[in-house]
Amino acid sequence: MRATFLYGAGDVRVETVPDPVLQRPTDAIVRIVRSCICGSDLHPYHNLPASQQGTPMGHEFLGVIEDLGAEVSGLRRGDLVVAPFAYSDNTCDLCREGLHTSCRNGGFWAAGDVGGAQAEAIRVPQAAGTLVKLPVGEESELLPSLLTLADVYGTGYHAAKQARLTSRTTVAVIGDGAVGLMAVLSARQLGAERIILMGRHDDRTKLGVDYGATDVVPERGAEGVEKVRELTGGQGVHAVLEAVGYRDAYDTAFGIVRPGGVISRVGVPQYEEAPIGFGSLFGPNITLTGGPAPVRAYIDDLLPGVLEGAVEPGRVFDQTIGLEQTPGGYRAMNERTSVKVLIRP
Amino acid sequence: MRATFLYGAGDVRVETVPDPVLQRPTDAIVRIVRSCICGSDLHPYHNLPASQQGTPMGHEFLGVIEDLGAEVSGLRRGDLVVAPFAYSDNTCDLCREGLHTSCRNGGFWAAGDVGGAQAEAIRVPQAAGTLVKLPVGEESELLPSLLTLADVYGTGYHAAKQARLTSRTTVAVIGDGAVGLMAVLSARQLGAERIILMGRHDDRTKLGVDYGATDVVPERGAEGVEKVRELTGGQGVHAVLEAVGYRDAYDTAFGIVRPGGVISRVGVPQYEEAPIGFGSLFGPNITLTGGPAPVRAYIDDLLPGVLEGAVEPGRVFDQTIGLEQTPGGYRAMNERTSVKVLIRP
């Protein structure tokens, strides 16, 4: 089959590799019908050291089950399924607590002996706990929206959930990428009435307004902080949903959050140490929360709205390519000419 | 009057200064009946640079109102009152949200033009919002327990509240100082059934067991982390109440917390930067919360239990001194020969 690999910063290649096969009785093999490129794929695209050994890429997919291990229950060959960006058994204590990204038998795509999803097919460990059957056909127009359940929609929703929003919560979303836009949509769904979107790409922030943003702040850094404070009568916001991951986004977050507020991070941090002492988080009683979204936990909540057409998270995809065009898809996202690229392998 | 000042690390002096007087119509003057030394007073006691100018000390007191500004309602001369460790108007938006330590008209004792509480008297700004009348006499045996409402009890309670404990929550408390012990008491009051106290002073941890600790871990650092993990079947705890403030306590906290868990800090951080990236907080979805406790918000909740004798937080005081003995009181707490020193001016 054909699959995508990264050989170093900017060096994306689509190559022929052996087809995946069942390795354990809990595995499934899925033929991928839709995949996509994630904002977080751009981090290694920027800084992966060059190597002879390619790194498989992609962690979002929906597809059709082609083969099933003997111990996989609840699924059949031919089922159209969506997978969260982490696989999990859905039965351990941490999964039962809704924390599938920390599953005791779980893991991530494109790591260890598991392939990436920007490919024609993939081996799915813990298939029964991981895959969720979709009640639509392979040609459904809902596929782009259903694919967002694999990551960006659940990730934006996680940011909003962890911030414990109510209708009285004033929210700022940092970042107008797909996850930021999904955070806006989720904040609105959870009842927030004032949602400030910090982003500077017109096409994206327009979609953000459609999704429920009441204000757009294109300024960044100290200017952006100043602007959000102005918009909130000098107070700052109750909740910041940080959907970028760079250190300056974190600095903006604690610059605009109100005392007693929450910073909820879902952008993968590109830093390890940062201020959390008296002068930043502690003095004003700021809560810092978030992490990799346990997307599996949210699919059941979010799927009905997508099937009914009540929400259209798939609007974040503004370009569709074939698998062979994946290198160009990375370039488009990197150059911000595309919000999110859909792949039809 | 006599009042306590710090002139540099280890240099505590009791000196004669002018009596405080009303400066604003919202002020009160309180004759101090009981004060005490706080674990957080030991931070400047360790590292305040030597100076010609003494720093006033003390932020916990109860006493009798001697004088009242014209605009102070709800209080009378002669009332016995307790004060939180921060003064506040109790009417601004942040106070109404229960965040009195961020009051828009508030502040801290022993700062600016406000004196310290290790003294014979003190001027109280925002008196109507700050002082809480106590329905007991000046010679009541409850005074030590009532004095803990000024800081350590409310602070331990804040740690537990912010961690959103339930009966199913496994809790670890880091630190067997007065605040750590109050965190144990509060965790028990809020229903936690498994409470691991990390501390290595026998007299203190015994009191911790009386207050509800089910396990005591005297080990520190990597050994302490290992021990807590052993006690929790390798899992770690759902909530860590961090009542120390040193960086190694934070490192222990994220070493022992379970994925999806909460680190609730009330020890004043003696560091500004610390790890919060993928390898520490983000990856396992750890929530970091806490800060200076809005003690004023908790007095109404905690006072009845103290008056009824249902709890005895005053047991953290194991030494009583006069105001002139304050330098010795600091030494005793610094040398860990006393948990917490009560001062009768």
XYZ file of C-alpha atoms in Angstrom:
690
model
C 0.000 0.000 0.000
C 0.941 3.683 -0.161
C 1.663 5.571 3.049
C 3.076 8.932 4.099
C 6.404 9.358 5.886
C 8.375 12.330 7.171
C 12.133 12.106 6.687
C 13.018 15.408 8.353
C 11.731 18.978 8.490
C 9.767 19.718 5.301
C 10.545 16.318 3.757
C 7.228 14.476 3.278
C 7.213 11.379 1.040
C 4.501 8.959 -0.019
C 5.961 5.479 -0.370
C 4.992 1.902 -1.046
C 5.139 -0.313 2.046
C 3.783 -3.766 2.925
C 0.062 -3.913 3.650
C -0.726 -4.020 7.359
C -1.815 -7.418 8.732
C -3.434 -8.602 11.940
C -0.837 -9.157 14.664
C -3.002 -9.756 17.722
C -6.502 -11.186 18.140
C -7.675 -7.738 19.336
C -6.564 -6.016 16.103
C -8.516 -4.873 13.092
C -7.338 -3.798 9.637
C -9.098 -0.725 8.290
C -9.039 0.476 4.699
C -8.862 4.232 5.028
C -11.638 6.198 3.312
C -10.774 9.650 4.656
C -7.731 10.946 6.495
C -6.352 14.426 6.980
C -3.430 16.569 8.072
C -3.404 17.957 11.611
C -1.986 21.249 12.878
C 0.105 19.158 15.269
C 1.688 17.378 12.257
C 3.283 20.728 11.466
C 5.444 20.547 14.613
C 7.608 17.646 13.314
C 7.248 19.136 9.810
C 9.098 22.143 11.255
C 11.667 20.474 13.437
C 12.115 16.738 12.849
C 15.851 16.049 12.407
C 16.692 14.559 9.021
C 16.888 10.758 9.101
C 17.288 7.743 6.788
C 14.338 6.243 8.620
C 10.987 7.804 7.746
C 8.439 8.516 10.469
C 4.904 7.406 9.577
C 2.422 10.283 9.692
C -1.261 10.831 10.381
C -3.566 10.056 13.289
C -7.054 10.910 12.008
C -9.075 8.526 9.879
C -12.332 6.893 9.110
C -12.589 3.807 6.987
C -13.975 0.362 6.352
C -13.057 -2.706 8.380
C -11.343 -5.224 6.104
C -10.143 -7.780 8.618
C -10.840 -8.510 12.281
C -8.988 -10.424 14.991
C -10.777 -13.330 16.683
C -11.322 -11.436 19.937
C -12.872 -8.278 18.514
C -16.546 -8.078 19.399
C -19.207 -5.583 18.329
C -17.778 -4.895 14.876
C -17.984 -6.588 11.488
C -16.094 -6.564 8.222
C -17.526 -3.870 5.997
C -18.461 -1.541 8.880
C -17.622 2.113 8.304
C -15.862 3.291 11.462
C -14.123 6.336 12.876
C -11.094 6.092 15.178
C -9.995 8.532 17.876
C -6.417 9.819 17.598
C -5.399 7.439 20.376
C -6.373 3.783 20.558
C -7.662 2.420 23.852
C -9.337 -0.647 25.340
C -12.325 1.406 26.621
C -12.530 -0.918 29.652
C -9.614 -0.106 31.998
C -10.110 2.129 35.035
C -8.754 5.196 33.257
C -10.983 4.679 30.206
C -13.942 4.217 32.540
C -13.024 7.585 34.059
C -13.178 9.021 30.527
C -9.412 9.372 30.153
C -8.816 7.215 27.089
C -5.578 8.984 26.160
C -4.059 7.439 29.309
C -5.506 3.957 28.687
C -3.402 1.232 30.294
C -3.459 -0.765 27.056
C -3.621 2.176 24.695
C -1.277 4.151 22.529
C -0.958 6.493 19.603
C -0.975 5.998 15.855
C 2.271 6.314 13.955
C 4.261 5.118 16.956
C 5.940 1.849 17.855
C 4.725 -0.891 15.522
C 1.510 0.937 14.613
C 1.388 2.802 11.311
C 0.168 6.253 10.412
C -3.239 7.204 9.053
C -2.117 9.207 6.017
C -2.098 5.885 4.220
C -4.333 3.462 2.376
C -4.804 1.161 5.342
C -3.903 0.802 8.998
C -3.687 -1.840 11.696
C -5.872 -0.894 14.680
C -4.872 -2.333 18.074
C -7.632 -2.630 20.696
C -10.138 -2.449 17.853
C -13.240 -3.150 19.952
C -12.448 -0.315 22.335
C -11.223 2.083 19.690
C -13.434 1.991 16.615
C -16.905 3.522 16.557
C -19.352 2.363 13.887
C -20.848 5.130 11.748
C -24.425 4.687 10.488
C -23.739 6.186 7.070
C -22.339 5.013 3.764
C -18.907 5.483 2.274
C -20.157 8.252 0.009
C -22.048 10.222 2.661
C -21.628 13.998 2.541
C -21.187 13.884 6.305
C -17.781 12.195 6.088
C -15.735 15.392 6.592
C -17.731 16.306 9.705
C -17.561 12.727 10.975
C -13.802 12.723 10.474
C -13.456 15.693 12.857
C -14.621 13.339 15.613
C -11.223 11.650 15.281
C -9.441 14.652 16.704
C -10.150 18.333 16.171
C -13.789 18.448 17.203
C -13.218 16.312 20.301
C -10.077 18.285 21.068
C -11.856 21.643 20.912
C -14.646 20.130 22.982
C -12.144 18.888 25.570
C -10.754 22.413 25.953
C -14.250 23.747 26.581
C -15.308 20.867 28.851
C -12.194 21.142 31.026
C -12.829 24.870 31.430
C -16.292 24.073 32.868
C -18.042 26.744 30.849
C -21.475 28.090 31.654
C -23.568 30.753 29.943
C -21.977 33.365 32.227
C -18.430 32.408 31.240
C -16.564 34.882 29.067
C -14.236 32.799 26.897
C -11.221 33.595 24.782
C -9.989 31.084 22.241
C -6.342 31.470 21.243
C -5.708 30.231 17.734
C -7.850 30.174 14.584
C -6.659 26.793 13.337
C -9.084 23.899 13.107
C -8.842 23.120 16.830
C -9.386 26.760 17.806
C -12.458 26.887 15.557
C -13.756 23.672 17.106
C -13.145 25.185 20.555
C -15.369 28.118 19.529
C -18.076 25.740 18.301
C -17.827 23.692 21.509
C -17.877 26.709 23.807
C -21.061 27.842 22.074
C -22.579 24.359 22.349
C -21.796 24.338 26.075
C -23.619 27.625 26.492
C -20.957 30.358 26.547
C -22.469 33.592 25.263
C -19.343 35.712 24.933
C -16.576 34.103 22.893
C -13.530 36.100 21.815
C -11.523 34.455 19.045
C -7.866 35.477 18.823
C -6.750 34.887 15.267
C -5.637 36.893 12.272
C -6.651 34.914 9.222
C -9.854 36.437 7.845
C -11.200 33.279 6.235
C -10.736 31.375 9.466
C -12.097 33.962 11.837
C -15.151 34.348 9.590
C -15.827 30.654 10.050
C -15.216 31.215 13.767
C -17.948 33.853 13.796
C -20.273 31.381 12.057
C -19.426 28.892 14.792
C -20.313 31.370 17.551
C -17.433 33.796 18.155
C -18.828 37.165 19.247
C -15.556 39.096 18.913
C -12.389 38.644 16.878
C -8.999 39.920 18.051
C -6.351 39.778 15.313
C -3.654 41.405 17.449
C -1.018 39.212 19.128
C 1.324 39.445 22.106
C 1.028 42.477 24.397
C -1.307 44.208 21.925
C -3.604 41.215 21.851
C -3.656 41.069 25.656
C -4.491 44.776 25.772
C -7.309 44.320 23.271
C -8.929 41.431 25.136
C -8.716 43.418 28.370
C -10.395 46.364 26.631
C -13.177 44.107 25.361
C -13.808 42.833 28.889
C -13.820 46.169 30.681
C -10.295 45.602 31.942
C -11.248 42.361 33.631
C -9.926 39.608 31.429
C -11.840 36.445 30.599
C -13.023 33.634 32.852
C -11.676 30.959 30.558
C -8.954 30.766 27.948
C -8.980 27.868 25.500
C -5.391 27.652 24.213
C -5.291 25.878 20.847
C -1.803 26.719 19.624
C 0.888 25.164 21.816
C 3.616 27.771 21.484
C 5.022 29.445 24.562
C 3.814 32.912 23.476
C 0.255 31.557 23.381
C 0.657 30.463 27.013
C 1.993 33.908 27.923
C -1.010 35.482 26.204
C -3.282 33.098 28.097
C -2.157 34.185 31.546
C -2.128 37.775 30.347
C -5.831 37.761 29.494
C -7.291 35.453 32.131
C -9.245 36.954 34.993
C -8.369 36.131 38.638
C -9.907 32.793 39.561
C -10.108 31.852 35.869
C -9.086 28.792 33.891
C -6.499 28.237 31.173
C -7.436 25.095 29.275
C -4.712 23.920 26.912
C -5.192 21.606 23.966
C -2.422 22.908 21.709
C 0.453 20.462 22.202
C 3.016 22.461 24.238
C 6.239 23.115 22.344
C 7.887 24.007 25.687
C 8.340 22.194 28.964
C 9.024 24.881 31.590
C 6.908 28.010 31.944
C 5.862 30.443 34.695
C 3.411 29.058 37.247
C 4.523 30.915 40.392
C 3.058 33.789 42.393
C 3.442 36.274 39.531
C 1.588 34.176 36.958
C -0.824 31.437 38.037
C -0.630 31.194 41.826
C -1.254 34.779 42.950
C -4.510 35.202 41.020
C -5.693 31.608 41.649
C -5.597 30.601 37.982
C -6.355 26.967 37.180
C -4.339 25.322 34.397
C -5.926 22.306 32.794
C -6.149 20.367 29.548
C -4.068 17.837 27.688
C -4.519 15.343 24.860
C -8.287 15.031 24.472
C -9.851 11.690 25.363
C -11.710 11.941 22.073
C -13.163 8.445 22.399
C -15.078 9.634 25.445
C -16.709 12.430 23.478
C -17.693 10.649 20.270
C -20.939 9.367 21.792
C -21.854 12.931 22.852
C -20.905 14.621 19.623
C -21.966 12.091 16.983
C -25.741 12.780 17.151
C -25.320 16.510 16.445
C -23.198 15.713 13.400
C -25.633 13.099 12.064
C -28.574 15.483 12.536
C -26.680 18.294 10.823
C -27.063 20.511 13.894
C -23.355 21.300 13.642
C -21.015 21.244 10.657
C -17.516 20.823 12.040
C -16.402 19.498 8.643
C -16.383 23.090 7.342
C -12.824 23.333 8.702
C -11.702 21.298 5.674
C -11.098 23.727 2.838
C -9.032 21.538 0.558
C -9.309 17.908 -0.537
C -6.396 15.998 -2.019
C -5.438 12.468 -2.969
C -2.830 10.566 -0.984
C -0.105 11.268 -3.561
C -0.621 15.012 -3.009
C 0.068 14.807 0.726
C 3.417 16.673 0.512
C 1.563 19.601 -1.093
C -1.088 19.375 1.615
C 1.576 19.905 4.282
C 2.917 22.889 2.371
C -0.555 24.408 2.085
C -1.215 24.085 5.793
C 2.255 25.331 6.652
C 1.803 28.386 4.425
C -1.672 28.940 5.886
C -3.271 28.719 2.458
C -5.391 25.914 3.887
C -7.029 25.585 7.317
C -7.165 21.808 7.178
C -6.523 19.400 4.344
C -8.737 16.366 3.756
C -7.134 13.300 2.176
C -9.025 10.749 0.052
C -6.560 7.895 -0.277
C 2.545 50.012 70.914
C 4.871 47.044 70.453
C 5.131 45.369 67.057
C 7.328 42.794 65.306
C 9.688 43.620 62.452
C 12.098 41.601 60.340
C 15.374 43.348 59.491
C 16.850 40.575 57.381
C 17.169 36.796 57.413
C 16.913 35.572 61.006
C 16.740 39.101 62.453
C 13.357 39.475 64.200
C 12.879 42.460 66.542
C 9.974 43.665 68.670
C 9.922 47.445 68.773
C 7.888 50.379 70.003
C 6.037 52.211 67.236
C 3.177 54.749 67.120
C -0.277 53.328 67.781
C -2.273 52.839 64.575
C -5.045 55.379 63.952
C -8.009 55.559 61.596
C -6.998 56.923 58.194
C -10.147 56.329 56.159
C -13.825 56.196 57.099
C -13.853 52.495 56.126
C -11.078 51.622 58.624
C -11.208 50.012 62.041
C -8.573 49.769 64.756
C -8.332 46.360 66.404
C -6.537 45.547 69.665
C -4.975 42.184 68.975
C -5.934 39.393 71.405
C -4.281 36.484 69.586
C -1.838 36.382 66.713
C 0.567 33.741 65.494
C 3.515 32.881 63.269
C 2.864 31.343 59.859
C 4.937 28.839 57.937
C 5.015 31.399 55.128
C 6.700 33.896 57.535
C 9.680 31.543 57.429
C 10.331 32.347 53.753
C 11.437 35.974 54.440
C 12.970 34.725 57.712
C 15.247 32.628 55.491
C 15.976 35.015 52.676
C 15.059 38.663 53.370
C 18.082 40.836 52.520
C 19.406 42.811 55.527
C 17.994 46.352 55.666
C 17.924 49.419 57.923
C 14.174 49.473 57.376
C 12.290 46.749 59.242
C 9.469 44.867 57.522
C 6.316 44.509 59.663
C 5.359 40.878 60.213
C 2.230 38.823 60.823
C -1.040 38.369 58.960
C -3.202 36.282 61.300
C -5.141 37.797 64.183
C -8.289 38.036 66.179
C -9.005 40.925 68.497
C -11.343 43.547 69.844
C -12.523 46.561 67.855
C -11.301 49.709 69.566
C -12.194 52.334 66.998
C -14.357 52.448 63.884
C -14.515 54.738 60.862
C -17.789 56.525 60.142
C -18.634 54.343 57.146
C -18.169 50.940 58.772
C -21.500 49.189 59.193
C -22.358 45.946 60.940
C -19.658 46.157 63.616
C -19.331 47.861 66.986
C -16.579 48.853 69.339
C -15.930 45.979 71.724
C -16.781 43.264 69.195
C -14.400 40.310 69.166
C -13.543 39.723 65.516
C -11.344 37.545 63.340
C -9.684 38.801 60.160
C -8.723 36.820 57.046
C -5.083 37.110 55.956
C -6.173 39.475 53.185
C -8.530 42.414 53.650
C -11.323 42.869 51.137
C -14.502 44.869 50.566
C -16.639 41.697 50.241
C -18.820 43.497 47.690
C -16.852 43.745 44.400
C -17.431 41.285 41.572
C -14.423 39.164 42.507
C -15.457 38.976 46.186
C -18.953 38.004 45.091
C -17.348 35.212 43.101
C -15.643 34.110 46.315
C -12.197 35.337 45.322
C -11.485 37.765 48.141
C -7.709 37.547 47.728
C -8.157 39.316 44.383
C -10.577 41.960 45.739
C -10.465 45.158 43.704
C -10.180 47.198 46.890
C -8.303 44.659 48.947
C -4.752 43.975 50.006
C -2.502 42.185 52.421
C -1.410 42.916 55.969
C 2.129 44.109 56.577
C 2.266 45.760 53.172
C 2.038 49.351 51.978
C 0.743 51.536 54.806
C -0.905 48.642 56.642
C 0.897 47.152 59.642
C 1.578 43.567 60.638
C -0.452 41.429 63.023
C 2.370 40.292 65.311
C 1.677 43.468 67.251
C -0.565 44.916 69.946
C -2.927 46.606 67.499
C -3.581 47.009 63.799
C -5.420 49.296 61.406
C -7.924 47.336 59.315
C -8.845 48.773 55.902
C -12.222 47.737 54.447
C -13.275 46.778 57.970
C -16.917 46.002 57.168
C -15.939 43.569 54.455
C -13.001 42.061 56.288
C -13.814 41.481 59.949
C -16.099 38.693 61.105
C -17.698 38.965 64.549
C -17.106 36.001 66.842
C -19.883 35.056 69.299
C -17.499 34.219 72.156
C -15.636 36.125 74.865
C -12.005 37.179 74.975
C -11.143 34.329 77.332
C -12.874 31.560 75.352
C -10.954 28.300 75.032
C -11.953 28.294 71.386
C -9.688 31.232 70.507
C -6.839 29.093 69.069
C -9.242 27.213 66.799
C -10.985 30.446 65.825
C -7.635 32.007 64.970
C -6.986 29.254 62.398
C -9.899 30.721 60.411
C -7.586 33.668 59.661
C -5.369 31.547 57.470
C -4.294 27.938 57.929
C -7.700 26.278 58.223
C -9.162 28.239 55.313
C -5.976 27.627 53.334
C -6.071 23.867 53.856
C -9.765 23.964 53.018
C -9.049 25.906 49.810
C -6.587 23.213 48.708
C -9.227 20.545 49.242
C -12.086 22.562 47.713
C -10.120 23.411 44.567
C -9.288 19.728 44.139
C -13.040 18.951 44.065
C -12.734 15.956 46.356
C -15.360 13.282 46.698
C -15.465 10.155 48.828
C -13.850 8.232 45.950
C -10.909 10.611 45.687
C -7.570 9.266 46.876
C -5.688 12.260 48.243
C -2.065 12.908 49.082
C -1.151 15.903 51.222
C 2.451 17.097 50.842
C 3.704 18.764 54.018
C 2.978 18.186 57.685
C 3.053 21.850 58.686
C -0.089 23.523 59.990
C -1.495 24.043 56.488
C -0.821 20.436 55.495
C -2.580 19.245 58.654
C -5.532 21.534 57.908
C -5.606 20.143 54.366
C -5.935 16.660 55.872
C -8.762 17.827 58.148
C -10.500 19.545 55.232
C -10.121 16.595 52.867
C -11.742 14.415 55.524
C -14.535 16.962 56.054
C -15.192 17.009 52.309
C -15.529 13.242 52.306
C -12.203 11.822 51.118
C -11.732 8.367 52.578
C -8.127 7.697 51.614
C -5.718 10.427 52.688
C -1.958 9.925 52.457
C 0.039 12.455 54.482
C 3.625 13.024 53.323
C 5.581 14.282 56.319
C 8.390 13.135 58.532
C 7.796 14.771 61.915
C 6.195 12.193 64.197
C 4.328 14.647 66.416
C 2.816 16.332 63.368
C 1.891 13.238 61.435
C 0.247 11.818 64.593
C -1.973 14.878 64.690
C -2.531 14.337 60.958
C -3.786 10.824 61.670
C -6.135 12.283 64.299
C -7.393 14.674 61.647
C -8.096 11.847 59.207
C -4.896 10.746 57.447
C -5.104 7.022 56.650
C -1.445 6.614 55.666
C 1.761 8.444 56.479
C 4.743 8.564 54.101
C 7.878 9.990 55.725
C 10.057 9.432 52.646
C 10.808 12.348 50.336
C 11.833 12.864 46.717
C 12.010 9.802 44.452
C 11.603 7.474 47.455
C 8.464 9.287 48.550
C 7.036 9.106 45.030
C 7.798 5.380 44.928
C 6.102 4.851 48.296
C 2.903 6.693 47.348
C 2.767 4.721 44.110
C 3.140 1.494 46.084
C 0.328 2.512 48.417
C -1.953 3.167 45.455
C -1.254 -0.024 43.516
C 1.067 1.811 41.151
C -1.668 4.253 40.161
C -0.880 7.467 41.968
C -3.491 9.631 43.662
C -6.415 11.545 42.184
C -5.551 14.712 44.078
C -2.390 16.174 45.568
C -2.736 19.001 48.076
C 0.656 20.739 48.034
C 1.209 22.658 51.274
C 4.928 23.387 51.125
C 5.786 25.719 48.248
C 9.269 24.490 47.397
C 10.051 23.293 43.920
C 10.817 19.741 45.083
C 7.286 19.540 46.514
C 5.913 20.417 43.068
C 8.117 17.754 41.492
C 6.826 15.225 44.027
C 3.269 16.336 43.239
C 3.465 15.535 39.557
C 5.348 12.357 40.386
C 2.505 10.950 42.482
C -0.587 12.251 40.703
C -2.637 9.885 38.605
C -3.500 10.699 34.955
C -6.461 13.062 34.904
C -5.721 14.112 38.494
C -5.403 17.470 40.219
C -2.488 19.226 41.880
C -3.890 21.860 44.233
C -1.228 24.219 45.569
C -1.546 26.353 48.675
C 2.112 26.454 49.686
C 3.393 29.813 48.422
C 5.642 28.867 45.453
C 9.293 29.717 46.033
C 9.878 29.328 42.282
C 8.374 30.909 39.203
C 9.124 28.526 36.306
C 8.481 24.793 36.474
C 7.611 21.955 34.091
C 4.079 22.019 32.673
C 4.668 20.544 29.208
C 3.899 17.188 27.641
C 6.213 15.302 29.978
C 4.704 16.642 33.194
C 1.170 18.088 33.232
C -0.076 18.088 29.649
C 0.465 14.483 28.552
C -1.450 12.937 31.469
C -4.117 15.678 31.555
C -3.164 16.905 35.027
C -4.990 19.982 36.324
C -2.972 22.510 38.335
C -4.973 24.750 40.625
C -4.799 26.673 43.888
C -3.404 29.971 45.088
C -3.802 32.266 48.079
C -6.967 31.075 49.791
C -9.960 33.420 49.770
C -10.277 32.693 53.466
C -13.026 35.265 53.947
C -15.246 33.176 51.684
C -14.789 30.124 53.870
C -15.212 31.587 57.367
C -19.001 31.339 57.168
C -18.719 27.633 56.218
C -16.094 26.713 58.779
C -17.093 28.787 61.808
C -20.055 26.647 62.923
C -17.950 23.471 63.161
C -15.398 25.271 65.310
C -18.049 26.779 67.605
C -19.738 23.388 68.007
C -16.403 21.714 68.731
C -16.922 19.313 65.829
C -13.376 20.093 64.706
C -10.375 21.335 66.665
C -8.064 23.012 64.185
C -6.471 24.916 67.086
C -4.531 21.767 67.991
C -1.911 22.870 65.464
C -0.723 25.410 68.052
C 1.764 23.657 70.309
C 3.434 26.657 71.885
C 2.109 29.940 73.282
C 4.321 32.990 73.801
C 4.027 36.676 74.627
C 4.771 39.306 72.006
C 8.269 39.956 73.398
C 9.149 36.285 72.791
C 8.340 36.473 69.067
C 11.993 36.133 67.939
C 12.183 32.846 69.867
C 8.904 31.769 68.293
C 10.412 32.170 64.820
C 13.433 30.127 65.911
C 11.204 27.361 67.285
C 9.234 27.107 64.051
C 12.356 27.315 61.936
C 14.004 24.516 63.944
C 10.786 22.500 63.722
C 10.537 22.298 67.532
C 7.098 23.887 67.170
C 4.398 23.261 64.555
C 2.799 26.669 65.011
C 3.361 29.335 67.635
C 0.462 31.259 69.201
C 1.140 34.821 70.351
C -0.751 36.537 73.187
C 0.286 40.176 72.851
